[in-house]
Short mmCIF file of C-alpha atoms in Angstrom, two decimals:
data_model
loop_
_atom_site.label_atom_id
_atom_site.label_comp_id
_atom_site.label_asym_id
_atom_site.label_seq_id
_atom_site.Cartn_x
_atom_site.Cartn_y
_atom_site.Cartn_z
CA UNK A 89 103.00 113.46 106.98
CA UNK A 90 104.10 115.68 104.11
CA UNK A 91 102.66 116.48 100.70
CA UNK A 92 104.10 116.68 97.21
CA UNK A 93 104.12 120.31 96.15
CA UNK A 94 103.58 119.77 92.43
CA UNK A 95 100.63 117.36 92.56
CA UNK A 96 97.33 118.82 91.35
CA UNK A 97 94.44 118.77 93.81
CA UNK A 98 90.88 118.03 92.73
CA UNK A 99 88.26 120.33 94.25
CA UNK A 100 85.46 119.20 91.92
CA UNK A 101 83.97 116.89 94.55
CA UNK A 102 84.35 119.30 97.47
CA UNK A 103 81.38 121.27 98.75
CA UNK A 104 80.49 123.50 101.63
CA UNK A 105 77.08 123.47 103.28
CA UNK A 106 75.31 126.80 103.20
CA UNK A 107 74.07 128.19 106.47
CA UNK A 108 74.65 125.85 109.37
CA UNK A 109 73.98 126.38 113.02
CA UNK A 110 75.52 126.93 116.38
CA UNK A 111 77.65 124.22 117.89
CA UNK A 112 75.99 122.37 120.73
CA UNK A 113 77.57 121.84 124.09
CA UNK A 114 79.33 118.71 125.26
CA UNK A 115 80.32 115.74 123.14
CA UNK A 116 77.60 113.44 121.86
CA UNK A 117 79.66 110.81 120.09
CA UNK A 118 78.73 109.21 116.82
CA UNK A 119 79.16 108.97 113.10
CA UNK A 120 81.49 107.02 110.90
CA UNK A 121 84.50 108.09 112.93
CA UNK A 122 83.67 104.89 114.74
CA UNK A 123 81.41 105.94 117.58
CA UNK A 124 77.95 105.02 118.87
CA UNK A 125 75.24 107.18 117.31
CA UNK A 126 71.90 105.58 118.01
CA UNK A 127 70.78 108.06 120.71
CA UNK A 128 72.14 111.22 119.12
CA UNK A 129 70.74 110.15 115.75
CA UNK A 130 67.24 110.23 117.18
CA UNK A 131 67.90 113.64 118.70
CA UNK A 132 69.31 115.16 115.53
CA UNK A 133 66.58 113.99 113.23
CA UNK A 134 68.12 111.46 110.85
CA UNK A 135 67.68 107.74 110.51
CA UNK A 136 70.66 105.94 112.10
CA UNK A 137 69.95 102.92 109.93
CA UNK A 138 70.86 105.00 106.90
CA UNK A 139 74.09 106.22 108.43
CA UNK A 140 75.06 102.77 109.64
CA UNK A 141 74.14 100.76 106.61
CA UNK A 142 71.19 101.93 104.54
CA UNK A 143 71.07 101.68 100.80
CA UNK A 144 71.42 104.75 98.62
CA UNK A 145 67.81 105.89 98.72
CA UNK A 146 66.47 109.34 99.38
CA UNK A 147 66.98 112.77 97.88
CA UNK A 148 70.21 114.73 97.57
CA UNK A 149 70.78 117.31 100.23
CA UNK A 150 70.18 120.95 99.48
CA UNK A 151 71.81 124.23 100.42
CA UNK A 152 75.29 123.16 99.34
CA UNK A 153 77.73 125.19 97.31
CA UNK A 154 81.20 124.73 96.00
CA UNK A 155 83.78 124.63 98.75
CA UNK A 156 85.27 128.04 97.97
CA UNK A 157 88.67 126.35 97.90
CA UNK A 158 88.96 126.10 94.11
CA UNK A 159 91.37 129.01 93.73
CA UNK A 160 93.27 128.39 96.96
CA UNK A 161 93.79 124.62 96.77
CA UNK A 162 95.22 123.85 93.37
CA UNK A 163 98.44 122.03 94.29
CA UNK A 164 99.91 120.20 97.26
CA UNK A 165 102.09 123.22 97.99
CA UNK A 166 98.96 125.24 98.79
CA UNK A 167 98.49 123.27 102.01
CA UNK A 168 101.30 125.32 103.53
CA UNK A 169 99.38 128.57 103.06
CA UNK A 170 95.85 127.25 103.61
CA UNK A 171 95.58 124.29 105.95
CA UNK A 172 92.00 123.62 104.80
CA UNK A 173 93.55 122.39 101.56
CA UNK A 174 94.70 119.26 103.37
CA UNK A 175 91.11 117.97 103.24
CA UNK A 176 91.15 118.43 99.48
CA UNK A 177 94.42 116.47 99.40
CA UNK A 178 92.96 113.60 101.43
CA UNK A 179 89.92 113.40 99.18
CA UNK A 180 91.94 113.70 95.97
CA UNK A 181 94.13 110.79 96.99
CA UNK A 182 91.31 108.58 98.27
CA UNK A 183 89.17 109.00 95.17
CA UNK A 184 92.12 108.45 92.82
CA UNK A 185 92.81 105.19 94.62
CA UNK A 186 89.27 103.88 94.31
CA UNK A 187 88.91 105.01 90.72
CA UNK A 188 91.97 102.90 89.91
CA UNK A 189 91.02 100.00 92.17
CA UNK A 190 87.27 99.45 91.97
CA UNK A 191 85.71 98.86 88.58
CA UNK A 192 82.70 101.09 88.09
CA UNK A 193 83.62 103.35 91.01
CA UNK A 194 81.37 106.41 91.27
CA UNK A 195 82.89 109.41 93.07
CA UNK A 196 81.35 110.68 96.29
CA UNK A 197 81.36 114.27 97.46
CA UNK A 198 82.87 115.65 100.64
CA UNK A 199 80.90 118.48 102.22
CA UNK A 200 82.49 120.65 104.89
CA UNK A 201 80.08 122.18 107.36
CA UNK A 202 79.93 123.96 110.67
CA UNK A 203 77.47 123.21 113.44
CA UNK A 204 74.62 121.64 111.48
CA UNK A 205 73.93 120.33 108.01
CA UNK A 206 70.91 119.14 106.02
CA UNK A 207 71.44 115.82 104.25
CA UNK A 208 69.39 113.17 102.47
CA UNK A 209 69.64 111.24 105.75
CA UNK A 210 68.16 114.14 107.69
CA UNK A 211 69.53 117.06 109.66
CA UNK A 212 72.79 116.26 111.43
CA UNK A 213 74.57 118.14 114.16
CA UNK A 214 78.36 118.25 114.07
CA UNK A 215 78.42 116.36 117.38
CA UNK A 216 77.49 113.23 115.46
CA UNK A 217 81.00 113.30 114.06
CA UNK A 218 82.05 112.74 110.45
CA UNK A 219 79.61 110.49 108.60
CA UNK A 220 78.65 109.12 105.21
CA UNK A 221 75.08 109.47 103.97
CA UNK A 222 74.20 106.79 101.38
CA UNK A 223 71.07 108.73 100.41
CA UNK A 224 73.15 111.38 98.63
CA UNK A 225 76.48 109.48 98.51
CA UNK A 226 78.21 112.27 100.38
CA UNK A 227 80.68 112.43 103.26
CA UNK A 228 79.94 115.19 105.77
CA UNK A 229 82.54 116.56 108.12
CA UNK A 230 82.83 119.48 110.48
CA UNK A 231 86.59 119.80 110.28
CA UNK A 232 87.02 121.77 113.50
CA UNK A 233 84.84 119.38 115.46
CA UNK A 234 86.62 116.34 114.02
CA UNK A 235 89.86 117.55 115.55
CA UNK A 236 88.12 118.30 118.85
CA UNK A 237 86.55 114.85 118.78
CA UNK A 238 89.92 113.12 118.48
CA UNK A 239 91.38 115.21 121.29
CA UNK A 240 88.49 114.51 123.64
CA UNK A 241 88.78 110.79 122.94
CA UNK A 242 92.47 110.87 123.86
CA UNK A 243 93.82 110.32 120.35
CA UNK A 244 97.09 111.85 119.13
CA UNK A 245 95.30 113.35 116.14
CA UNK A 246 97.07 115.20 113.34
CA UNK A 247 96.90 114.86 109.57
CA UNK A 248 97.28 111.05 109.45
CA UNK A 249 94.39 110.58 111.88
CA UNK A 250 92.21 112.98 109.90
CA UNK A 251 93.06 111.20 106.66
CA UNK A 252 92.13 107.87 108.28
CA UNK A 253 88.74 109.25 109.31
CA UNK A 254 87.95 110.51 105.82
CA UNK A 255 89.20 107.28 104.24
CA UNK A 256 86.96 105.31 106.63
CA UNK A 257 83.94 107.30 105.46
CA UNK A 258 84.86 106.68 101.84
CA UNK A 259 85.18 103.03 102.79
CA UNK A 260 81.46 103.17 103.60
CA UNK A 261 80.86 104.62 100.16
CA UNK A 262 82.71 101.72 98.56
CA UNK A 263 80.70 99.26 100.66
CA UNK A 264 77.56 101.03 99.50
CA UNK A 265 78.58 100.60 95.86
CA UNK A 266 79.37 96.90 96.33
CA UNK A 267 76.20 96.16 98.29
CA UNK A 268 77.96 95.29 101.54
CA UNK A 269 76.67 98.39 103.31
CA UNK A 270 73.11 97.07 102.97
CA UNK A 271 74.14 93.95 104.88
CA UNK A 272 74.76 96.10 107.91
CA UNK A 273 71.11 97.09 107.89
CA UNK A 274 69.71 93.67 107.10
CA UNK A 275 71.73 91.76 109.69
CA UNK A 276 72.22 91.97 113.44
CA UNK A 277 72.48 95.58 114.58
CA UNK A 278 74.78 95.20 117.57
CA UNK A 279 77.28 92.85 119.15
CA UNK A 280 80.96 92.02 118.54
CA UNK A 281 80.20 89.95 115.44
CA UNK A 282 77.15 91.82 114.26
CA UNK A 283 76.60 92.97 110.69
CA UNK A 284 76.90 96.57 111.87
CA UNK A 285 80.36 95.93 113.32
CA UNK A 286 81.45 94.10 110.16
CA UNK A 287 80.51 97.15 108.06
CA UNK A 288 82.64 99.40 110.24
CA UNK A 289 85.63 97.05 110.27
CA UNK A 290 85.44 96.76 106.50
CA UNK A 291 85.65 100.55 106.23
CA UNK A 292 88.69 100.48 108.52
CA UNK A 293 90.34 97.87 106.32
CA UNK A 294 89.61 99.87 103.18
CA UNK A 295 91.17 102.91 104.84
CA UNK A 296 94.31 100.91 105.57
CA UNK A 297 94.52 99.62 101.99
CA UNK A 298 94.21 103.16 100.64
CA UNK A 299 96.94 104.43 102.93
CA UNK A 300 99.34 101.74 101.76
CA UNK A 301 98.71 102.81 98.17
CA UNK A 302 99.16 106.48 99.05
CA UNK A 303 102.54 106.02 100.70
CA UNK A 304 103.92 103.82 97.92
CA UNK A 305 102.55 105.70 94.90
CA UNK A 306 105.13 108.19 93.64
CA UNK A 307 102.41 110.18 91.85
CA UNK A 308 100.16 110.60 94.87
CA UNK A 309 99.97 113.88 96.77
CA UNK A 310 101.00 112.23 100.07
CA UNK A 311 104.66 111.52 100.78
CA UNK A 312 107.18 111.22 103.61
CA UNK A 313 104.97 109.16 105.89
CA UNK A 314 106.84 108.30 109.09
CA UNK A 315 106.44 105.49 111.56
CA UNK A 316 104.94 108.04 113.93
CA UNK A 317 102.33 108.88 111.27
CA UNK A 318 101.38 105.21 111.02
CA UNK A 319 101.10 105.05 114.80
CA UNK A 320 98.75 108.04 114.74
CA UNK A 321 96.45 106.16 112.36
CA UNK A 322 96.25 103.04 114.52
CA UNK A 323 95.94 105.24 117.60
CA UNK A 324 92.92 106.99 116.06
CA UNK A 325 91.37 103.63 115.20
CA UNK A 326 91.84 102.43 118.76
CA UNK A 327 90.49 105.67 120.24
CA UNK A 328 87.15 105.17 118.50
CA UNK A 329 86.68 101.56 119.58
CA UNK A 330 83.37 100.82 121.26
CA UNK A 331 85.04 99.38 124.34
CA UNK A 332 87.22 102.41 124.94
CA UNK A 333 84.33 104.82 124.41
CA UNK A 334 82.04 102.85 126.72
CA UNK A 335 84.74 102.70 129.38
CA UNK A 336 85.27 106.47 129.20
CA UNK A 337 81.60 107.44 129.07
CA UNK A 338 79.89 104.71 131.09
CA UNK A 339 82.62 103.21 133.24
CA UNK A 340 81.95 99.72 131.90
CA UNK A 341 82.16 97.73 128.68
CA UNK A 342 79.05 96.10 127.19
CA UNK A 343 80.03 94.05 124.10
CA UNK A 344 76.46 93.14 123.18
CA UNK A 345 75.77 96.82 122.41
CA UNK A 346 78.82 97.33 120.15
CA UNK A 347 78.09 98.78 116.73
CA UNK A 348 81.61 99.57 115.51
CA UNK A 349 83.97 97.07 117.14
CA UNK A 350 86.55 97.14 119.91
CA UNK A 351 89.82 99.05 119.80
CA UNK A 352 91.70 95.81 119.11
CA UNK A 353 89.36 94.89 116.26
CA UNK A 354 89.65 98.28 114.64
CA UNK A 355 93.44 98.32 114.86
CA UNK A 356 93.53 94.78 113.45
CA UNK A 357 91.53 95.65 110.34
CA UNK A 358 93.34 98.93 109.65
CA UNK A 359 96.60 96.99 109.86
CA UNK A 360 95.25 94.19 107.68
CA UNK A 361 94.32 96.65 104.97
CA UNK A 362 97.65 98.42 105.19
CA UNK A 363 99.85 95.34 105.36
CA UNK A 364 98.10 93.61 102.47
CA UNK A 365 97.37 96.70 100.41
CA UNK A 366 94.55 94.63 98.98
CA UNK A 367 90.89 95.61 99.49
CA UNK A 368 89.91 92.05 98.55
CA UNK A 369 91.25 91.11 102.00
CA UNK A 370 88.61 93.33 103.61
CA UNK A 371 85.65 90.96 103.36
CA UNK A 372 84.64 91.10 107.00
CA UNK A 373 81.42 89.25 106.18
CA UNK A 374 83.32 86.11 105.14
CA UNK A 375 85.09 85.44 108.44
CA UNK A 376 84.44 85.11 112.15
CA UNK A 377 88.06 86.02 112.93
CA UNK A 378 87.48 89.70 113.53
CA UNK A 379 90.64 90.37 115.49
CA UNK A 380 89.43 90.64 119.04
#
């Protein structure tokens, strides 16, 4: 996946969490990357209901500053000299898409952190994985750990997979704005057709719809997307399926405990979003055909 050199990047919604903490050992999987977070959420001190579908209540997080990337990440060409700028590029593209697509869209911030971060949803360790907090309408991501997470889950990784993860989290933000995210809290919390799973699949679909726009929009920062890039996106979606994670971590698959959907379901909804390019096709609450 390549970037257009001359396209201006928007750092106004990028932040970096002050302080932080040491990285814990092992891999406790969770967060909006599509993994199970109920246990680690209790350990790390935030309410998993908020991460998985709460309404935007609570106070903004504190201790955040500008990202420090303002002078270094001005154009797509800057990604070649500072790879951190790719996260600015992902966010710039995603927010431009939703500003053009969703009437009344309100931008969300992306905060980069290392080890630990304080949010309106509580204190989160990087091991939770990338996540969206509706309490302060912010996406939080430890960029180094996100890459490690994909590798440990057996995903191919790379820029397309990272972009998918961030787009998925912004999909939660869109669902929060439309009211669908609240349905994930009000409905059944686990199971293949639960409200929680529908919220996650909707975010996958939204990510696919954004990516279709990005690769076909001549003014977007992203260009030269290959078939291999597309395969990396669907590979990342499959890697974070509940069934694959349960098989790797527990040696068995328990559908009644799913909170994010199977690998097949996640690939189906990413593909549906991409093939249609239409977020209106992402109403996972209006169908029982969830793709697996």
